[in-house]
mmCIF file with all atom_site columns, C-alpha atoms in Angstrom:
data_model
loop_
_atom_site.group_PDB
_atom_site.id
_atom_site.type_symbol
_atom_site.label_atom_id
_atom_site.label_alt_id
_atom_site.label_comp_id
_atom_site.label_asym_id
_atom_site.label_entity_id
_atom_site.label_seq_id
_atom_site.pdbx_PDB_ins_code
_atom_site.Cartn_x
_atom_site.Cartn_y
_atom_site.Cartn_z
_atom_site.occupancy
_atom_site.B_iso_or_equiv
_atom_site.pdbx_formal_charge
_atom_site.auth_seq_id
_atom_site.auth_comp_id
_atom_site.auth_asym_id
_atom_site.auth_atom_id
_atom_site.pdbx_PDB_model_num
ATOM 1   C CA . MET V 1 1   ? 0.000  0.000  0.000  1.00 72.00 ? 148 MET V CA 1
ATOM 2   C CA . SER V 1 2   ? 1.321  3.461  -0.829 1.00 91.00 ? 149 SER V CA 1
ATOM 3   C CA . LEU V 1 3   ? 0.539  6.669  1.017  1.00 94.00 ? 150 LEU V CA 1
ATOM 4   C CA . THR V 1 4   ? -0.290 10.029 -0.529 1.00 95.00 ? 151 THR V CA 1
ATOM 5   C CA . LYS V 1 5   ? 1.749  13.125 0.335  1.00 94.00 ? 152 LYS V CA 1
ATOM 6   C CA . ALA V 1 6   ? -1.158 14.357 2.467  1.00 94.00 ? 153 ALA V CA 1
ATOM 7   C CA . GLN V 1 7   ? -1.268 11.044 4.373  1.00 96.00 ? 154 GLN V CA 1
ATOM 8   C CA . ILE V 1 8   ? 2.491  11.106 4.957  1.00 97.00 ? 155 ILE V CA 1
ATOM 9   C CA . GLY V 1 9   ? 2.208  14.676 6.264  1.00 96.00 ? 156 GLY V CA 1
ATOM 10  C CA . LYS V 1 10  ? -0.683 13.805 8.574  1.00 96.00 ? 157 LYS V CA 1
ATOM 11  C CA . CYS V 1 11  ? 1.231  10.780 9.919  1.00 97.00 ? 158 CYS V CA 1
ATOM 12  C CA . GLY V 1 12  ? 4.112  13.124 10.764 1.00 98.00 ? 159 GLY V CA 1
ATOM 13  C CA . GLU V 1 13  ? 1.835  15.552 12.581 1.00 97.00 ? 160 GLU V CA 1
ATOM 14  C CA . LEU V 1 14  ? 0.211  12.753 14.555 1.00 98.00 ? 161 LEU V CA 1
ATOM 15  C CA . LEU V 1 15  ? 3.588  11.245 15.480 1.00 98.00 ? 162 LEU V CA 1
ATOM 16  C CA . VAL V 1 16  ? 4.751  14.622 16.810 1.00 98.00 ? 163 VAL V CA 1
ATOM 17  C CA . GLN V 1 17  ? 1.508  15.052 18.771 1.00 98.00 ? 164 GLN V CA 1
ATOM 18  C CA . TYR V 1 18  ? 1.801  11.519 20.183 1.00 98.00 ? 165 TYR V CA 1
ATOM 19  C CA . GLN V 1 19  ? 5.428  11.970 21.284 1.00 98.00 ? 166 GLN V CA 1
ATOM 20  C CA . LEU V 1 20  ? 4.657  15.334 22.880 1.00 98.00 ? 167 LEU V CA 1
ATOM 21  C CA . LEU V 1 21  ? 1.569  14.008 24.662 1.00 97.00 ? 168 LEU V CA 1
ATOM 22  C CA . LEU V 1 22  ? 3.644  11.147 26.113 1.00 96.00 ? 169 LEU V CA 1
ATOM 23  C CA . ARG V 1 23  ? 5.672  13.906 27.770 1.00 95.00 ? 170 ARG V CA 1
ATOM 24  C CA . GLY V 1 24  ? 2.638  15.807 29.080 1.00 95.00 ? 171 GLY V CA 1
ATOM 25  C CA . ILE V 1 25  ? 2.601  18.435 26.340 1.00 96.00 ? 172 ILE V CA 1
ATOM 26  C CA . GLU V 1 26  ? -0.784 19.243 24.823 1.00 97.00 ? 173 GLU V CA 1
ATOM 27  C CA . SER V 1 27  ? -1.142 20.164 21.157 1.00 97.00 ? 174 SER V CA 1
ATOM 28  C CA . ALA V 1 28  ? -3.798 21.088 18.655 1.00 97.00 ? 175 ALA V CA 1
ATOM 29  C CA . PRO V 1 29  ? -3.631 21.054 14.860 1.00 96.00 ? 176 PRO V CA 1
ATOM 30  C CA . MET V 1 30  ? -4.372 24.217 12.924 1.00 94.00 ? 177 MET V CA 1
ATOM 31  C CA . SER V 1 31  ? -7.382 24.035 10.619 1.00 88.00 ? 178 SER V CA 1
ATOM 32  C CA . THR V 1 32  ? -5.758 26.021 7.787  1.00 87.00 ? 179 THR V CA 1
ATOM 33  C CA . ASP V 1 33  ? -2.289 25.916 6.255  1.00 81.00 ? 180 ASP V CA 1
ATOM 34  C CA . THR V 1 34  ? -0.583 29.071 7.490  1.00 87.00 ? 181 THR V CA 1
ATOM 35  C CA . GLY V 1 35  ? 2.873  27.535 7.945  1.00 93.00 ? 182 GLY V CA 1
ATOM 36  C CA . ILE V 1 36  ? 1.983  26.377 11.443 1.00 97.00 ? 183 ILE V CA 1
ATOM 37  C CA . ASP V 1 37  ? 0.727  22.814 11.836 1.00 97.00 ? 184 ASP V CA 1
ATOM 38  C CA . LEU V 1 38  ? 0.502  22.516 15.628 1.00 98.00 ? 185 LEU V CA 1
ATOM 39  C CA . VAL V 1 39  ? 0.088  24.811 18.574 1.00 97.00 ? 186 VAL V CA 1
ATOM 40  C CA . THR V 1 40  ? 1.609  23.154 21.633 1.00 98.00 ? 187 THR V CA 1
ATOM 41  C CA . PHE V 1 41  ? 1.234  23.937 25.313 1.00 97.00 ? 188 PHE V CA 1
ATOM 42  C CA . SER V 1 42  ? 3.091  22.944 28.433 1.00 96.00 ? 189 SER V CA 1
ATOM 43  C CA . PRO V 1 43  ? 2.132  24.231 31.885 1.00 93.00 ? 190 PRO V CA 1
ATOM 44  C CA . TYR V 1 44  ? 5.867  24.769 32.477 1.00 92.00 ? 191 TYR V CA 1
ATOM 45  C CA . ALA V 1 45  ? 6.461  26.946 29.389 1.00 92.00 ? 192 ALA V CA 1
ATOM 46  C CA . PRO V 1 46  ? 5.759  30.671 29.520 1.00 91.00 ? 193 PRO V CA 1
ATOM 47  C CA . ALA V 1 47  ? 3.742  30.641 26.261 1.00 95.00 ? 194 ALA V CA 1
ATOM 48  C CA . PRO V 1 48  ? 2.380  28.244 23.638 1.00 97.00 ? 195 PRO V CA 1
ATOM 49  C CA . VAL V 1 49  ? 4.919  27.004 21.099 1.00 98.00 ? 196 VAL V CA 1
ATOM 50  C CA . THR V 1 50  ? 4.057  26.754 17.399 1.00 98.00 ? 197 THR V CA 1
ATOM 51  C CA . VAL V 1 51  ? 5.402  23.921 15.243 1.00 98.00 ? 198 VAL V CA 1
ATOM 52  C CA . GLN V 1 52  ? 5.574  23.360 11.513 1.00 98.00 ? 199 GLN V CA 1
ATOM 53  C CA . VAL V 1 53  ? 5.918  19.649 10.639 1.00 98.00 ? 200 VAL V CA 1
ATOM 54  C CA . LYS V 1 54  ? 7.856  18.340 7.630  1.00 98.00 ? 201 LYS V CA 1
ATOM 55  C CA . THR V 1 55  ? 7.748  14.576 7.062  1.00 98.00 ? 202 THR V CA 1
ATOM 56  C CA . ASN V 1 56  ? 9.655  11.893 5.138  1.00 96.00 ? 203 ASN V CA 1
ATOM 57  C CA . LEU V 1 57  ? 8.287  8.402  4.729  1.00 96.00 ? 204 LEU V CA 1
ATOM 58  C CA . GLN V 1 58  ? 11.803 6.964  4.462  1.00 95.00 ? 205 GLN V CA 1
ATOM 59  C CA . ALA V 1 59  ? 15.321 7.732  3.265  1.00 93.00 ? 206 ALA V CA 1
ATOM 60  C CA . LYS V 1 60  ? 15.941 7.974  -0.462 1.00 90.00 ? 207 LYS V CA 1
ATOM 61  C CA . PRO V 1 61  ? 19.047 8.278  -2.654 1.00 89.00 ? 208 PRO V CA 1
ATOM 62  C CA . GLY V 1 62  ? 20.496 11.781 -2.329 1.00 80.00 ? 209 GLY V CA 1
ATOM 63  C CA . GLY V 1 63  ? 20.242 13.637 -5.634 1.00 75.00 ? 210 GLY V CA 1
ATOM 64  C CA . GLY V 1 64  ? 18.306 10.669 -7.030 1.00 77.00 ? 211 GLY V CA 1
ATOM 65  C CA . LYS V 1 65  ? 21.258 8.278  -7.219 1.00 79.00 ? 212 LYS V CA 1
ATOM 66  C CA . GLY V 1 66  ? 23.548 9.088  -4.279 1.00 82.00 ? 213 GLY V CA 1
ATOM 67  C CA . LYS V 1 67  ? 23.865 7.682  -0.780 1.00 86.00 ? 214 LYS V CA 1
ATOM 68  C CA . MET V 1 68  ? 20.677 7.199  1.255  1.00 87.00 ? 215 MET V CA 1
ATOM 69  C CA . ALA V 1 69  ? 19.503 10.353 2.993  1.00 90.00 ? 216 ALA V CA 1
ATOM 70  C CA . LEU V 1 70  ? 16.522 12.050 4.581  1.00 94.00 ? 217 LEU V CA 1
ATOM 71  C CA . ASP V 1 71  ? 15.810 15.559 3.366  1.00 93.00 ? 218 ASP V CA 1
ATOM 72  C CA . TRP V 1 72  ? 13.332 18.323 3.979  1.00 96.00 ? 219 TRP V CA 1
ATOM 73  C CA . TRP V 1 73  ? 12.570 21.657 2.309  1.00 96.00 ? 220 TRP V CA 1
ATOM 74  C CA . VAL V 1 74  ? 11.446 24.371 4.719  1.00 97.00 ? 221 VAL V CA 1
ATOM 75  C CA . PRO V 1 75  ? 10.303 27.887 3.805  1.00 96.00 ? 222 PRO V CA 1
ATOM 76  C CA . SER V 1 76  ? 12.886 30.377 5.058  1.00 95.00 ? 223 SER V CA 1
ATOM 77  C CA . ASP V 1 77  ? 10.108 32.605 6.381  1.00 95.00 ? 224 ASP V CA 1
ATOM 78  C CA . THR V 1 78  ? 8.320  29.966 8.451  1.00 96.00 ? 225 THR V CA 1
ATOM 79  C CA . PRO V 1 79  ? 6.212  31.683 11.134 1.00 97.00 ? 226 PRO V CA 1
ATOM 80  C CA . ALA V 1 80  ? 6.570  28.714 13.514 1.00 98.00 ? 227 ALA V CA 1
ATOM 81  C CA . ASN V 1 81  ? 8.722  28.768 16.637 1.00 98.00 ? 228 ASN V CA 1
ATOM 82  C CA . PHE V 1 82  ? 10.088 25.328 15.703 1.00 98.00 ? 229 PHE V CA 1
ATOM 83  C CA . VAL V 1 83  ? 10.120 22.996 12.726 1.00 98.00 ? 230 VAL V CA 1
ATOM 84  C CA . ALA V 1 84  ? 9.699  19.276 13.397 1.00 98.00 ? 231 ALA V CA 1
ATOM 85  C CA . LEU V 1 85  ? 11.627 17.175 10.882 1.00 98.00 ? 232 LEU V CA 1
ATOM 86  C CA . VAL V 1 86  ? 10.069 13.715 10.899 1.00 98.00 ? 233 VAL V CA 1
ATOM 87  C CA . ASP V 1 87  ? 11.266 10.355 9.546  1.00 97.00 ? 234 ASP V CA 1
ATOM 88  C CA . LEU V 1 88  ? 8.368  7.901  9.677  1.00 97.00 ? 235 LEU V CA 1
ATOM 89  C CA . SER V 1 89  ? 10.528 4.835  8.960  1.00 95.00 ? 236 SER V CA 1
ATOM 90  C CA . SER V 1 90  ? 12.483 5.282  12.217 1.00 96.00 ? 237 SER V CA 1
ATOM 91  C CA . GLN V 1 91  ? 9.811  7.360  13.993 1.00 97.00 ? 238 GLN V CA 1
ATOM 92  C CA . SER V 1 92  ? 12.481 9.984  14.633 1.00 98.00 ? 239 SER V CA 1
ATOM 93  C CA . ILE V 1 93  ? 11.679 13.650 15.224 1.00 98.00 ? 240 ILE V CA 1
ATOM 94  C CA . TRP V 1 94  ? 14.156 16.516 15.221 1.00 98.00 ? 241 TRP V CA 1
ATOM 95  C CA . LEU V 1 95  ? 13.067 19.962 16.478 1.00 98.00 ? 242 LEU V CA 1
ATOM 96  C CA . MET V 1 96  ? 14.911 22.971 15.094 1.00 98.00 ? 243 MET V CA 1
ATOM 97  C CA . SER V 1 97  ? 14.242 26.679 15.406 1.00 98.00 ? 244 SER V CA 1
ATOM 98  C CA . PRO V 1 98  ? 14.241 28.799 12.235 1.00 97.00 ? 245 PRO V CA 1
ATOM 99  C CA . ALA V 1 99  ? 17.628 30.223 13.299 1.00 97.00 ? 246 ALA V CA 1
ATOM 100 C CA . GLU V 1 100 ? 19.054 26.702 13.713 1.00 96.00 ? 247 GLU V CA 1
ATOM 101 C CA . LEU V 1 101 ? 17.697 25.728 10.310 1.00 95.00 ? 248 LEU V CA 1
ATOM 102 C CA . ALA V 1 102 ? 19.388 28.781 8.803  1.00 94.00 ? 249 ALA V CA 1
ATOM 103 C CA . ALA V 1 103 ? 22.669 27.781 10.451 1.00 93.00 ? 250 ALA V CA 1
ATOM 104 C CA . TYR V 1 104 ? 22.565 24.082 9.526  1.00 91.00 ? 251 TYR V CA 1
ATOM 105 C CA . ALA V 1 105 ? 20.731 23.887 6.184  1.00 91.00 ? 252 ALA V CA 1
ATOM 106 C CA . GLN V 1 106 ? 23.136 22.677 3.536  1.00 87.00 ? 253 GLN V CA 1
ATOM 107 C CA . GLN V 1 107 ? 21.398 24.583 0.727  1.00 87.00 ? 254 GLN V CA 1
ATOM 108 C CA . GLN V 1 108 ? 19.504 27.861 0.930  1.00 90.00 ? 255 GLN V CA 1
ATOM 109 C CA . PRO V 1 109 ? 18.071 28.903 -2.426 1.00 90.00 ? 256 PRO V CA 1
ATOM 110 C CA . GLU V 1 110 ? 15.885 31.998 -2.281 1.00 92.00 ? 257 GLU V CA 1
ATOM 111 C CA . GLY V 1 111 ? 12.881 31.503 -0.010 1.00 94.00 ? 258 GLY V CA 1
ATOM 112 C CA . ARG V 1 112 ? 13.720 27.936 1.061  1.00 96.00 ? 259 ARG V CA 1
ATOM 113 C CA . ARG V 1 113 ? 16.104 25.946 3.191  1.00 96.00 ? 260 ARG V CA 1
ATOM 114 C CA . HIS V 1 114 ? 17.144 22.410 2.300  1.00 93.00 ? 261 HIS V CA 1
ATOM 115 C CA . ILE V 1 115 ? 18.383 20.274 5.146  1.00 92.00 ? 262 ILE V CA 1
ATOM 116 C CA . TYR V 1 116 ? 19.437 16.670 4.737  1.00 89.00 ? 263 TYR V CA 1
ATOM 117 C CA . MET V 1 117 ? 20.861 13.894 6.864  1.00 89.00 ? 264 MET V CA 1
ATOM 118 C CA . TYR V 1 118 ? 22.678 10.928 5.404  1.00 86.00 ? 265 TYR V CA 1
ATOM 119 C CA . THR V 1 119 ? 21.488 7.628  6.859  1.00 88.00 ? 266 THR V CA 1
ATOM 120 C CA . ASP V 1 120 ? 24.323 5.826  5.076  1.00 71.00 ? 267 ASP V CA 1
ATOM 121 C CA . SER V 1 121 ? 27.424 6.187  7.266  1.00 71.00 ? 268 SER V CA 1
ATOM 122 C CA . SER V 1 122 ? 29.707 5.671  4.248  1.00 67.00 ? 269 SER V CA 1
ATOM 123 C CA . ALA V 1 123 ? 28.448 8.904  2.648  1.00 66.00 ? 270 ALA V CA 1
ATOM 124 C CA . ARG V 1 124 ? 31.175 11.494 2.182  1.00 68.00 ? 271 ARG V CA 1
ATOM 125 C CA . PRO V 1 125 ? 29.623 14.947 1.821  1.00 61.00 ? 272 PRO V CA 1
ATOM 126 C CA . ARG V 1 126 ? 31.355 17.537 -0.368 1.00 65.00 ? 273 ARG V CA 1
ATOM 127 C CA . ARG V 1 127 ? 31.308 20.118 2.401  1.00 58.00 ? 274 ARG V CA 1
ATOM 128 C CA . THR V 1 128 ? 32.944 19.083 5.642  1.00 59.00 ? 275 THR V CA 1
ATOM 129 C CA . ASP V 1 129 ? 32.048 22.277 7.505  1.00 58.00 ? 276 ASP V CA 1
ATOM 130 C CA . ARG V 1 130 ? 28.384 21.252 7.914  1.00 63.00 ? 277 ARG V CA 1
ATOM 131 C CA . LEU V 1 131 ? 26.597 18.503 9.803  1.00 59.00 ? 278 LEU V CA 1
ATOM 132 C CA . ALA V 1 132 ? 25.565 15.833 7.327  1.00 73.00 ? 279 ALA V CA 1
ATOM 133 C CA . HIS V 1 133 ? 24.929 12.459 8.995  1.00 79.00 ? 280 HIS V CA 1
ATOM 134 C CA . VAL V 1 134 ? 21.899 11.519 11.110 1.00 84.00 ? 281 VAL V CA 1
ATOM 135 C CA . HIS V 1 135 ? 24.012 10.901 14.216 1.00 87.00 ? 282 HIS V CA 1
ATOM 136 C CA . GLU V 1 136 ? 25.429 14.449 14.007 1.00 88.00 ? 283 GLU V CA 1
ATOM 137 C CA . PHE V 1 137 ? 21.939 15.906 14.547 1.00 93.00 ? 284 PHE V CA 1
ATOM 138 C CA . GLU V 1 138 ? 21.318 14.014 17.805 1.00 95.00 ? 285 GLU V CA 1
ATOM 139 C CA . GLN V 1 139 ? 21.185 17.235 19.860 1.00 95.00 ? 286 GLN V CA 1
ATOM 140 C CA . PHE V 1 140 ? 18.040 18.230 17.929 1.00 97.00 ? 287 PHE V CA 1
ATOM 141 C CA . LEU V 1 141 ? 16.078 15.027 18.623 1.00 97.00 ? 288 LEU V CA 1
ATOM 142 C CA . LEU V 1 142 ? 12.750 15.733 20.302 1.00 98.00 ? 289 LEU V CA 1
ATOM 143 C CA . THR V 1 143 ? 13.773 13.647 23.308 1.00 96.00 ? 290 THR V CA 1
ATOM 144 C CA . ASN V 1 144 ? 16.827 15.890 23.765 1.00 97.00 ? 291 ASN V CA 1
ATOM 145 C CA . ARG V 1 145 ? 14.962 19.194 23.257 1.00 96.00 ? 292 ARG V CA 1
ATOM 146 C CA . VAL V 1 146 ? 11.789 18.787 25.344 1.00 95.00 ? 293 VAL V CA 1
ATOM 147 C CA . LEU V 1 147 ? 13.265 20.131 28.572 1.00 95.00 ? 294 LEU V CA 1
ATOM 148 C CA . SER V 1 148 ? 14.806 23.247 27.022 1.00 95.00 ? 295 SER V CA 1
ATOM 149 C CA . ILE V 1 149 ? 11.707 24.065 24.932 1.00 96.00 ? 296 ILE V CA 1
ATOM 150 C CA . TYR V 1 150 ? 8.859  23.045 27.236 1.00 95.00 ? 297 TYR V CA 1
ATOM 151 C CA . GLY V 1 151 ? 10.406 22.957 30.680 1.00 89.00 ? 298 GLY V CA 1
ATOM 152 C CA . THR V 1 152 ? 9.100  19.451 31.400 1.00 64.00 ? 299 THR V CA 1
#
């Protein structure tokens, strides 16, 4: 069975909501597409936190025929406080602020940021001054960011 893009996106949103709720953080989806998918709330945070969710079903060959990688395109003007980068195949979620995305995106054509993570450890990126492998982004995993973002 194959999933549509809309179904993949909804699975990502629900996975983020599920993982947050397991940690006592409430969330609600937005009814329209304004660049914010979820509004989240923790009684320990000073204000609600908005999240835009970008989802991959699974890794694919980088550039169409390269090493296996996850990649996401994010608008550079996202209004959300954080962007959740989701990989459904591993059920992994990385939370990055727009400023962090600007700092770590490997490509930044006008109006968009392209961030990718190689899942193949033998991949040798052209640029060595940027994070490029999944394990290098561990600090951004939801499990490692919850306390600093939500105070729980």
